Short mmCIF file of C-alpha atoms in Angstrom, two decimals:
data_model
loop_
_atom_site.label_atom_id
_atom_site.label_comp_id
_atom_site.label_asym_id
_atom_site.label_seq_id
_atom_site.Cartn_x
_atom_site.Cartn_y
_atom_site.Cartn_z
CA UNK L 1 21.19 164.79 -34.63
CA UNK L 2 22.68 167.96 -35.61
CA UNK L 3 26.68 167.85 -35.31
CA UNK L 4 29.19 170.57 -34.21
CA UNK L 5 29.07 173.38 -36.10
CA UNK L 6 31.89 175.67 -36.93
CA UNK L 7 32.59 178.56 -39.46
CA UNK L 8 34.68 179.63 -40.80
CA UNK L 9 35.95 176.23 -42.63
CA UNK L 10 39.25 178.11 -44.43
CA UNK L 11 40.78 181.81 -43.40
CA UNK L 12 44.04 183.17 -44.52
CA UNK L 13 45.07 186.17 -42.94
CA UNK L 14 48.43 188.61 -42.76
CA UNK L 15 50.28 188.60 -39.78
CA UNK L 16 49.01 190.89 -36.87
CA UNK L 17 45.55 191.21 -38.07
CA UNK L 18 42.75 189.85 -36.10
CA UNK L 19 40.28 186.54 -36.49
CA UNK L 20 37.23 185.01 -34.48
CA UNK L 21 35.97 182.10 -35.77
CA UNK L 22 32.49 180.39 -34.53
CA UNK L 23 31.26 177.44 -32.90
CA UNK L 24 27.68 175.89 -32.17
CA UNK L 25 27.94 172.76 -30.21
CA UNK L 26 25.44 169.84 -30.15
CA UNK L 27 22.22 170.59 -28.30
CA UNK L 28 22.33 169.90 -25.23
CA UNK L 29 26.15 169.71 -24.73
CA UNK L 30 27.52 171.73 -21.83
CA UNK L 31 31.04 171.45 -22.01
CA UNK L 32 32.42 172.72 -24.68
CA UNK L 33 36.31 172.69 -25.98
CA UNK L 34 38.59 174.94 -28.07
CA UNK L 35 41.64 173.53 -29.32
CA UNK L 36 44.54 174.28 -31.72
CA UNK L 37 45.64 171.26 -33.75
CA UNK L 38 49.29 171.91 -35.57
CA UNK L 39 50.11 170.60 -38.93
CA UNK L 40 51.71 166.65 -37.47
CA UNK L 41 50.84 167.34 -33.42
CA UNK L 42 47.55 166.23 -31.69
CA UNK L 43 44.74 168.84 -30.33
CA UNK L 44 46.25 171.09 -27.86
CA UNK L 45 43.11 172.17 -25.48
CA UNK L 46 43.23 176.22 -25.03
CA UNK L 47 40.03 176.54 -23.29
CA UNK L 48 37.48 174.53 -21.69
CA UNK L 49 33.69 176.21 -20.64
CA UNK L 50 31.01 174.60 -18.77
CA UNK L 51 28.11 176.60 -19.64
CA UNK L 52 28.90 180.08 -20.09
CA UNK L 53 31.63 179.51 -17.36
CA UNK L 54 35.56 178.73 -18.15
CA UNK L 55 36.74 176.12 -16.27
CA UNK L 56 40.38 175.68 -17.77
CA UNK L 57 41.87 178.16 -19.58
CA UNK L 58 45.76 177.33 -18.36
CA UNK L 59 46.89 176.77 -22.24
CA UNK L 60 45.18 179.90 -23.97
CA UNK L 61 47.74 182.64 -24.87
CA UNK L 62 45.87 185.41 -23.11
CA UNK L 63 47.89 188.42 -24.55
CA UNK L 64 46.66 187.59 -27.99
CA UNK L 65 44.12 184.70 -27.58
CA UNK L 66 40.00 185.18 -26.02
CA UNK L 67 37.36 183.69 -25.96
CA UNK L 68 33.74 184.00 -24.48
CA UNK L 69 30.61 181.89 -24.58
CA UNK L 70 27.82 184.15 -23.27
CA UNK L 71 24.71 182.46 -23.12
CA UNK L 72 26.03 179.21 -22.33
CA UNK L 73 26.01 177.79 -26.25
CA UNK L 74 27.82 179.20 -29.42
CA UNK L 75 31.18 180.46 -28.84
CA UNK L 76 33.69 182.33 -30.23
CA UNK L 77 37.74 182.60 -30.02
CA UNK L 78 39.48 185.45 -30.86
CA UNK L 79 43.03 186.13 -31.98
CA UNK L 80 44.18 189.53 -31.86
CA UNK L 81 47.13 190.09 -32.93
CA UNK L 82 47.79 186.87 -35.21
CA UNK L 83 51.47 185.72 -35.38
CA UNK L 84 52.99 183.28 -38.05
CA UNK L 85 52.85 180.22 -35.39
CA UNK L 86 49.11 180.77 -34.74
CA UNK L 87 48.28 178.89 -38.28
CA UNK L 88 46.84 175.59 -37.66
CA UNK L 89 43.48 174.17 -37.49
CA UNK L 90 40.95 175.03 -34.41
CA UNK L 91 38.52 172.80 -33.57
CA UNK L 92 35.42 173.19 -31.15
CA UNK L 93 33.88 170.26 -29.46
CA UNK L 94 31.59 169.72 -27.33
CA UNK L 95 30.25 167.33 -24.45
CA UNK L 96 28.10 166.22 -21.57
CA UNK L 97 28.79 167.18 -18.60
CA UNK L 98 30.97 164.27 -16.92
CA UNK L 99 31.76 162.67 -20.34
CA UNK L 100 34.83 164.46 -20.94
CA UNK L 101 36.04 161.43 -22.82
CA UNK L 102 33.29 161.16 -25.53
CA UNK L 103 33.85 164.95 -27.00
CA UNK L 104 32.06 165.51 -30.77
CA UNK L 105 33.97 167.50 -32.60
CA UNK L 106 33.32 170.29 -35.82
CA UNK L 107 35.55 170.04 -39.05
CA UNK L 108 37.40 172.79 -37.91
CA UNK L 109 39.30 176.21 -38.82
CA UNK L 110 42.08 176.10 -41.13
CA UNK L 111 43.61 179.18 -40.04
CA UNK L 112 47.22 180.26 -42.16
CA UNK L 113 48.74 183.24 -41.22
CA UNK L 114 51.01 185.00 -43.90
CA UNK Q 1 59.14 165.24 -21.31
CA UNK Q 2 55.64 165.40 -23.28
CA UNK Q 3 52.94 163.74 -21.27
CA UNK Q 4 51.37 161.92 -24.12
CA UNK Q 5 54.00 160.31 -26.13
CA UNK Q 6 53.30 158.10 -29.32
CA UNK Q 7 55.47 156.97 -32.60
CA UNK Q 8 54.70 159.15 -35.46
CA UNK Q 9 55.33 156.06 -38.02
CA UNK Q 10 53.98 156.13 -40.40
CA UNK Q 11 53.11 152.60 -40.46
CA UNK Q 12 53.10 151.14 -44.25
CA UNK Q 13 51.41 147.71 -44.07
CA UNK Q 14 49.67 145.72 -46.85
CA UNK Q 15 45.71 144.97 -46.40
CA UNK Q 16 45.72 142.19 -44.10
CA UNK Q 17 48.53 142.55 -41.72
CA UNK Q 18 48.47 142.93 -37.87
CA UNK Q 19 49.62 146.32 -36.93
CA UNK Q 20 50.20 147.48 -33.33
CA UNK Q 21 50.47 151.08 -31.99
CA UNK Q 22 52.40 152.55 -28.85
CA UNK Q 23 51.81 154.96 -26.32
CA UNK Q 24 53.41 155.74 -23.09
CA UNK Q 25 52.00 158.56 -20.56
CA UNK Q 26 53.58 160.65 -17.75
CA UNK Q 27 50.98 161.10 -15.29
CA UNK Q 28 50.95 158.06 -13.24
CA UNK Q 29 47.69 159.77 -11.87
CA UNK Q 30 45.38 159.32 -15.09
CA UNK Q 31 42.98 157.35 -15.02
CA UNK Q 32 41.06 156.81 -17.81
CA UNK Q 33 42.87 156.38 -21.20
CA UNK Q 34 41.40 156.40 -24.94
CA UNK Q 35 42.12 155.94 -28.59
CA UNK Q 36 40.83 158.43 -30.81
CA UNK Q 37 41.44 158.09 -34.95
CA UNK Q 38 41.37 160.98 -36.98
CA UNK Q 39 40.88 160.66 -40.74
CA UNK Q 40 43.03 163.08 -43.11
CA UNK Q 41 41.74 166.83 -42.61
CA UNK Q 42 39.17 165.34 -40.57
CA UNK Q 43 38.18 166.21 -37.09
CA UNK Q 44 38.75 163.26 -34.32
CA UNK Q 45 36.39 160.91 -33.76
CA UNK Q 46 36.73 158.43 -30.44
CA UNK Q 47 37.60 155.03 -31.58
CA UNK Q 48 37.27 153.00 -28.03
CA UNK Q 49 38.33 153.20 -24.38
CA UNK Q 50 41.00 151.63 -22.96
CA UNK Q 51 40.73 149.33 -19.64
CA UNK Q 52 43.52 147.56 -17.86
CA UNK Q 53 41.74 144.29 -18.51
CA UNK Q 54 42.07 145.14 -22.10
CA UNK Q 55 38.97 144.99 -24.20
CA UNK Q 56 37.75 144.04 -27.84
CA UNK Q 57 35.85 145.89 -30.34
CA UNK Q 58 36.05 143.70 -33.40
CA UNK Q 59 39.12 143.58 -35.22
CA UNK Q 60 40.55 146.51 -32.84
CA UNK Q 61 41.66 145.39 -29.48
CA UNK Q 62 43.45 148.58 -26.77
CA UNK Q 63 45.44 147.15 -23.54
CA UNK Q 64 46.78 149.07 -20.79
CA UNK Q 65 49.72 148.56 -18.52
CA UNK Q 66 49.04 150.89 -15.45
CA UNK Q 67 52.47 149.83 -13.85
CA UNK Q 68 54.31 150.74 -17.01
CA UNK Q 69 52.30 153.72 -18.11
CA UNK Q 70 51.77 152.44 -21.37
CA UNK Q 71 48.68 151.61 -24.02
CA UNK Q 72 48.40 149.93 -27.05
CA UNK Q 73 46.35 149.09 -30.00
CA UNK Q 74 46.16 146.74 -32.00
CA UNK Q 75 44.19 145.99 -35.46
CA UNK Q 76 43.81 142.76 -37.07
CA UNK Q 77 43.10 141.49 -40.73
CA UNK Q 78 43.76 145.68 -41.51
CA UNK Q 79 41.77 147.45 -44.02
CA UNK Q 80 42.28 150.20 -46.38
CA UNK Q 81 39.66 152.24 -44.73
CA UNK Q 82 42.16 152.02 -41.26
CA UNK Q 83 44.24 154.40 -43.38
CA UNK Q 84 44.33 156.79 -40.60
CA UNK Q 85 45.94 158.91 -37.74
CA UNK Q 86 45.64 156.97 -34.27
CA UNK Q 87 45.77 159.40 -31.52
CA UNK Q 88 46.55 158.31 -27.58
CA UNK Q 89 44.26 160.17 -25.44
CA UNK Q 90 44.73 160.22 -21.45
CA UNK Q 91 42.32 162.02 -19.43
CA UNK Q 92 43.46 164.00 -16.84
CA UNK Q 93 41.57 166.00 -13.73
CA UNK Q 94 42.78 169.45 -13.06
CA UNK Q 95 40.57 171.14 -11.23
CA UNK Q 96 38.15 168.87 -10.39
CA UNK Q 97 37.20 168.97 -14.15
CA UNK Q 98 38.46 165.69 -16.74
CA UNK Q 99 40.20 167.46 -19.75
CA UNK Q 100 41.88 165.22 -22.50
CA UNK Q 101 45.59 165.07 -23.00
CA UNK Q 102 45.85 164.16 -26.75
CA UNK Q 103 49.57 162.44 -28.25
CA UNK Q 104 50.36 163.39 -31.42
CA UNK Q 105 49.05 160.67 -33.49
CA UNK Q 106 50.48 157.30 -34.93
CA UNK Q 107 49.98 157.58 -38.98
CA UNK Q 108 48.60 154.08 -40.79
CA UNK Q 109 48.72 153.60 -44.37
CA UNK Q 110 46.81 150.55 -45.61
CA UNK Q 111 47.94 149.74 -48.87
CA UNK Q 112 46.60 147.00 -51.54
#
């Protein structure tokens, strides 16, 4: 079985330049997770879709910070305008629906903003 | 007060040794806890659940005290291949939907 699937692996970008990076979950997964992981903290969740519908968004920095998941699969976050404190790694994972606590995740994003 | 807390370490024990991790939550609410590792640059993986009549997976073996809002784990006879980040994981319902609160990871270094 095919895991979670996310690219990019690495991006460096200048502050106050935009980035979307990608995620395909595991077939059949409905729930799926975007979270920012810090260099020495645990995953932070910034938003949480069931299908193609958000069902917690509460920690996503909305000024800067979107994301969408239109057909109810792949999804992408956005970060428009980066800022120094947005490097760290984003991972996408992905679920059943009512399994919350078994969530596959993809290698992640290494995201450093210079 | 962070709602997931856990000792960074790290944790330097030789191969062999009995190692035990703590982790103390906020939410008297939660109710369902885990223990997730996560490998060096590596995404996290679940490593068991956690039940308050404590349970076994081979040399691993999670406990939780409900009254004192507080999990453990412990690992027996360790291995260098537990060389790892232990993260505490409570699960908590907002919304009617379960999201996971994740602590910021005990570090183990198994050495020879």
């Amino acid at each position: 079985e095919a895991g979670v699937a996310q690219s990019p692996r690495y991006k460096i970008i200048e502050k106050r330049q935009s980035v979307a990076f990608w995620c395909n979950p595991i077939s059949g997964h409905a729930t799926l997770y975007w979270y920012q992981q810090i260099l020495g903290q645990g995953p932070k969740l910034l938003i949480q879709f069931q299908n193609n519908g958000v069902v917690d968004d509460s920690q996503l920095p909305k000024d800067r910070f979107s994301a969408e998941r239109l057909k109810g699969v792949d999804s992408t976050l956005k970060i428009q305008p980066a800022k120094l404190e947005d490097s760290a790694v984003y991972l996408c994972a992905s679920s059943l629906v009512g399994v919350a606590y078994e969530q596959y995740f993809g290698p992640g994003t290494r995201l450093t903003v210079t | 007060r962070k709602e997931v807390e856990q000792d960074p370490g790290p944790f330097n024990v030789p191969e062999g040794a009995t190692v035990a991790f703590n982790c103390t939550y906020s939410n008297s609410a939660s109710q369902s806890f885990f223990w997730y590792r996560q490998d060096c640059r590596k995404e996290p993986k679940l490593l068991m659940s956690v039940y308050s009549s404590g349970n076994e997976d081979g040399r691993f073996t999670a406990q939780l005290n409900r009254a004192s809002q507080y999990i453990s784990l412990l690992i027996r006879d360790s291995k260098l291949s537990d060389s790892a980040t232990y993260l505490c994981v409570v699960n908590s319902v907002s919304g009617g939907y379960n999201k996971l609160i994740f602590g910021a990871g005990t570090r183990l270094a198994v050495h020879p």
